[in-house]
Short mmCIF file of C-alpha atoms in Angstrom, two decimals:
data_model
loop_
_atom_site.label_atom_id
_atom_site.label_comp_id
_atom_site.label_asym_id
_atom_site.label_seq_id
_atom_site.Cartn_x
_atom_site.Cartn_y
_atom_site.Cartn_z
CA MET A 17 -0.41 6.07 3.37
CA LYS A 18 -3.12 7.51 1.11
CA THR A 19 -1.33 6.16 -1.98
CA THR A 20 -1.33 2.71 -0.39
CA PHE A 21 -5.11 2.87 0.00
CA LEU A 22 -5.52 4.13 -3.57
CA LYS A 23 -3.35 1.31 -4.93
CA LYS A 24 -5.33 -1.24 -2.93
CA ALA A 25 -8.63 0.25 -4.13
CA LEU A 26 -7.44 0.04 -7.73
CA GLY A 27 -6.43 -3.59 -7.17
CA VAL A 28 -9.86 -4.42 -5.75
CA PHE A 29 -11.53 -2.73 -8.72
CA ASN A 30 -9.34 -4.59 -11.24
CA ARG A 31 -10.06 -7.92 -9.58
CA SER A 32 -13.80 -7.14 -9.53
CA VAL A 33 -13.73 -6.61 -13.29
CA LYS A 34 -11.80 -9.86 -13.81
CA VAL A 35 -14.23 -11.83 -11.61
CA ARG A 36 -17.19 -10.31 -13.41
CA PHE A 37 -15.98 -11.67 -16.75
CA LYS A 38 -14.13 -14.85 -15.75
CA GLY A 39 -15.91 -15.81 -12.54
CA ILE A 40 -14.43 -16.89 -9.23
CA ARG A 41 -11.73 -19.55 -9.30
CA LYS A 42 -13.04 -23.02 -8.56
CA TYR A 43 -10.93 -25.83 -7.12
CA ASN A 44 -11.25 -29.51 -8.04
CA GLY A 45 -10.81 -32.52 -5.81
CA ASN A 46 -11.89 -33.75 -2.41
CA ALA A 47 -11.95 -31.61 0.74
CA GLY A 48 -8.26 -32.20 1.55
CA GLN A 49 -7.14 -31.44 -2.01
CA ILE A 50 -9.25 -28.29 -2.14
CA LEU A 51 -7.88 -27.11 1.21
CA LYS A 52 -4.29 -27.61 0.01
CA GLN A 53 -5.00 -25.69 -3.21
CA CYS A 54 -6.57 -22.82 -1.25
CA VAL A 55 -3.62 -22.59 1.15
CA ASP A 56 -1.12 -22.85 -1.71
CA SER A 57 -2.92 -20.09 -3.64
CA CYS A 58 -2.39 -17.74 -0.67
CA TRP A 59 1.38 -18.33 -0.79
CA ASN A 60 3.02 -15.71 -3.03
CA GLY A 61 6.58 -16.97 -2.68
CA ASN A 62 7.47 -14.57 0.14
CA TYR A 63 4.60 -14.78 2.61
CA PHE A 64 1.06 -16.02 3.18
CA GLN A 65 -1.44 -13.45 1.89
CA ALA A 66 -4.81 -13.11 3.60
CA SER A 67 -6.40 -14.45 0.40
CA ALA A 68 -5.70 -15.05 -3.25
CA GLY A 69 -8.46 -12.57 -4.10
CA HIS A 70 -9.20 -9.02 -2.99
CA PHE A 71 -7.13 -9.28 0.17
CA SER A 72 -3.76 -10.04 -1.44
CA CYS A 73 -1.86 -8.49 1.44
CA PHE A 74 -0.61 -9.61 4.84
CA TYR A 75 -2.81 -9.29 7.93
CA ILE A 76 -0.99 -10.21 11.14
CA ARG A 77 -4.28 -11.06 12.88
CA ASP A 78 -5.34 -13.54 10.20
CA PHE A 79 -1.88 -15.08 10.08
CA GLY A 80 -1.71 -15.33 13.88
CA ILE A 81 -5.07 -17.10 13.99
CA SER A 82 -4.04 -19.50 11.18
CA VAL A 83 -0.43 -20.22 12.10
CA GLN A 84 -1.13 -23.31 14.24
CA ALA A 85 -3.21 -24.89 11.46
CA LEU A 86 -0.51 -24.05 8.90
CA LEU A 87 2.09 -25.71 11.11
CA ASN A 88 -0.14 -28.77 11.60
CA LEU A 89 -0.52 -29.05 7.82
CA GLY A 90 3.26 -29.08 7.34
CA TYR A 91 3.86 -25.51 6.20
CA ARG A 92 6.52 -24.65 8.82
CA ASP A 93 9.07 -23.57 6.18
CA ARG A 94 6.55 -21.12 4.70
CA VAL A 95 5.52 -19.91 8.16
CA ILE A 96 9.18 -19.16 8.95
CA LYS A 97 9.65 -17.44 5.58
CA THR A 98 6.51 -15.37 6.23
CA LEU A 99 7.78 -14.37 9.67
CA ASN A 100 11.16 -13.39 8.19
CA PHE A 101 9.42 -11.23 5.59
CA VAL A 102 7.12 -9.62 8.14
CA LEU A 103 9.89 -8.89 10.65
CA ASP A 104 12.00 -7.37 7.88
CA VAL A 105 9.18 -5.06 6.72
CA TYR A 106 8.26 -4.06 10.27
CA SER A 107 11.93 -3.40 11.06
CA ARG A 108 12.45 -1.23 7.98
CA ASN A 109 9.35 0.79 8.87
CA ASN A 110 10.04 0.92 12.63
CA LYS A 111 6.54 -0.22 13.57
CA ILE A 112 4.26 -3.23 13.83
CA THR A 113 0.93 -2.73 12.09
CA THR A 114 -2.19 -4.70 11.24
CA THR A 115 -1.42 -4.85 7.52
CA ILE A 116 1.47 -5.06 5.09
CA TYR A 117 0.67 -4.14 1.51
CA ASN A 118 3.43 -3.88 -1.12
CA ASP A 119 6.09 -3.47 1.58
CA SER A 120 4.11 -0.59 3.12
CA VAL A 121 2.86 -0.88 6.68
CA VAL A 122 -0.67 0.30 7.38
CA ASP A 123 -2.97 0.11 10.38
CA PHE A 124 -6.23 -0.76 8.69
CA PRO A 125 -8.78 0.18 9.68
CA TYR A 126 -6.94 1.60 12.71
CA TYR A 127 -4.14 0.85 15.17
CA THR A 128 -4.67 -2.10 17.49
CA PRO A 129 -2.23 -3.45 20.08
CA GLU A 130 -3.10 -7.04 19.19
CA SER A 131 -0.77 -6.83 16.17
CA ALA A 132 2.33 -7.21 18.35
CA ALA A 133 0.64 -9.97 20.35
CA TYR A 134 -0.20 -11.96 17.21
CA LEU A 135 3.36 -11.53 15.94
CA LEU A 136 4.86 -12.89 19.17
CA HIS A 137 2.22 -15.64 19.28
CA SER A 138 3.18 -16.73 15.75
CA ILE A 139 6.89 -16.74 16.54
CA ARG A 140 6.27 -18.80 19.68
CA LEU A 141 4.06 -21.36 17.93
CA ALA A 142 6.59 -21.74 15.11
CA ASP A 143 9.32 -22.21 17.73
CA ALA A 144 11.31 -19.56 15.86
CA LYS A 145 12.91 -17.62 18.70
CA GLU A 146 16.07 -17.32 16.58
CA LEU A 147 14.20 -14.75 14.46
CA LEU A 148 14.25 -12.36 17.41
CA LEU A 149 18.05 -12.27 17.71
#
């Protein structure tokens, strides 16, 4: 677990240096276009990350809070793919945690029982009961 934190800390440092020299990414367009670009930038091809910046990992709480909006915006296929990824990682590690970073599960900053609740909430909202079989 300590190596996971060290890797994440190094990633945050590297991004800080990049932002210092290149600045923060800016999006063009109207509010709807900017929203779509922000959501799309959090999709890494396997799952929705918490952000496209420092928090380029999966937080079940953030996903659980956002899942209804993602479904309303038409991202059901990506929500299902995210849930598949998350369930696979949790299954391989035999635990549900707050955070997934590079296929490692971590309770950051500490264990909280809401992680399982947000996972079940997300599955229910996505109407993806088949993922539980």
